[in-house]
């Protein structure tokens, strides 16, 4: 009998020990909202990363690293249990947080636990919070966190001008821009103007550097007097907005169809051999004062001509006309450094407008030429040039 009592007591103690060593797994959810001050109101913050921990020590250690910028994701560890992101309304939900307990608050049926949170978004100072969660519950709207912005913002209203005309560029260009010494460049395509949002550390100022390019044509970045530059920097940009003007200059153009006359007289004669049917050639004078003929113009075999005009009952002829010299349906001449490396001193070209020295040669019995400077803003109609012809 005594032995049986002792055995019964030992079995009871063993059961108690086994029960004391058993743990129970619980789970719960949690939700909340993240906002930031805006004037007298608070507005939702989307895309905030919410990191959930069950280990307060690990959370606090990570939070210090988030604050000093050494991490943007939690450290590896068993105390970090879940992550989620706020939606457009600033709301977040962590659906399932699991923990194990040997001493649950309500035995096997329920437990209460602490959850430790970090809230991170690159435009705000990190924040932390903690909440009590009850197993088997969603713990709805249990967390309400306010984030303080860590950045200042400015809007740069940018206009790109054609330095030759002083008007906003219609041609597309490519803009690279970056802040201070950052290695990452942002690149956009623009035609004429753009608004660029810039952010930087709150309470500071930032230098913003711009580089303009236009692949495939002759546009190059310059300053407002036409001198070539590699980049343009606006220093000490602060919060707010500002206007920035950038400039480009065209180093390429296509010659137009030059026209005019070498006589201009009117007569009732259908032909004047001394000014009609005269061969016309187009040439340029290079940086070394060497005359070079355009092969395209020579191949076209341009000649002067006359036109017949009728006014009332009168018929008259206008003589010594030329047209389509330099451009026609059959050819075009594109002036740039690649096609004509010696047409000007490209390295010394610092003006606002590209200009080339051209000559029209007329095959009179004593050949003559007309020399003129052409730039893209000049009229292609040369008018009456008879008095400006130079004999060879």
PDB file of C-alpha atoms in Angstrom, residues 253-259 280-283 294-298 300-302 322-335 340 358-360 372 374 380 382:
ATOM      1  CA  UNK A 253      22.858  73.105 -90.517  1.00  0.00           C
ATOM      2  CA  UNK A 254      21.797  72.338 -94.062  1.00  0.00           C
ATOM      3  CA  UNK A 255      22.495  74.933 -96.729  1.00  0.00           C
ATOM      4  CA  UNK A 256      19.346  76.456 -98.222  1.00  0.00           C
ATOM      5  CA  UNK A 257      18.515  76.990-101.874  1.00  0.00           C
ATOM      6  CA  UNK A 258      20.262  80.282-102.681  1.00  0.00           C
ATOM      7  CA  UNK A 259      18.623  82.523-105.265  1.00  0.00           C
ATOM      8  CA  UNK A 280      27.081  78.633-111.571  1.00  0.00           C
ATOM      9  CA  UNK A 281      29.248  76.825-109.027  1.00  0.00           C
ATOM     10  CA  UNK A 282      29.123  76.979-105.238  1.00  0.00           C
ATOM     11  CA  UNK A 283      32.276  76.895-103.103  1.00  0.00           C
ATOM     12  CA  UNK A 294      31.056  71.589-103.353  1.00  0.00           C
ATOM     13  CA  UNK A 295      30.924  68.435-105.459  1.00  0.00           C
ATOM     14  CA  UNK A 296      27.142  68.241-105.069  1.00  0.00           C
ATOM     15  CA  UNK A 297      26.695  71.678-106.602  1.00  0.00           C
ATOM     16  CA  UNK A 298      29.024  70.894-109.492  1.00  0.00           C
ATOM     17  CA  UNK A 300      23.873  69.596-110.462  1.00  0.00           C
ATOM     18  CA  UNK A 301      25.291  71.812-113.259  1.00  0.00           C
ATOM     19  CA  UNK A 302      23.417  74.948-112.238  1.00  0.00           C
ATOM     20  CA  UNK A 322      19.709  81.778-110.463  1.00  0.00           C
ATOM     21  CA  UNK A 323      17.984  79.593-107.876  1.00  0.00           C
ATOM     22  CA  UNK A 324      18.253  76.264-106.081  1.00  0.00           C
ATOM     23  CA  UNK A 325      21.987  76.695-105.558  1.00  0.00           C
ATOM     24  CA  UNK A 326      23.094  74.652-102.533  1.00  0.00           C
ATOM     25  CA  UNK A 327      19.877  72.685-102.094  1.00  0.00           C
ATOM     26  CA  UNK A 328      17.451  71.009-104.455  1.00  0.00           C
ATOM     27  CA  UNK A 329      15.431  67.856-104.899  1.00  0.00           C
ATOM     28  CA  UNK A 330      18.617  66.175-106.105  1.00  0.00           C
ATOM     29  CA  UNK A 331      21.018  67.057-103.300  1.00  0.00           C
ATOM     30  CA  UNK A 332      21.600  68.766 -99.978  1.00  0.00           C
ATOM     31  CA  UNK A 333      24.738  69.970 -98.217  1.00  0.00           C
ATOM     32  CA  UNK A 334      24.971  69.443 -94.449  1.00  0.00           C
ATOM     33  CA  UNK A 335      27.544  71.660 -92.775  1.00  0.00           C
ATOM     34  CA  UNK A 340      33.699  69.794 -93.472  1.00  0.00           C
ATOM     35  CA  UNK A 358      30.708  80.960 -99.320  1.00  0.00           C
ATOM     36  CA  UNK A 359      31.320  81.939-102.936  1.00  0.00           C
ATOM     37  CA  UNK A 360      29.161  81.741-106.044  1.00  0.00           C
ATOM     38  CA  UNK A 372      29.145  86.214 -98.705  1.00  0.00           C
ATOM     39  CA  UNK A 374      25.960  82.620 -94.446  1.00  0.00           C
ATOM     40  CA  UNK A 380      18.612  82.566 -98.665  1.00  0.00           C
ATOM     41  CA  UNK A 382      20.677  87.077-102.128  1.00  0.00           C
TER      42      UNK A 382
END
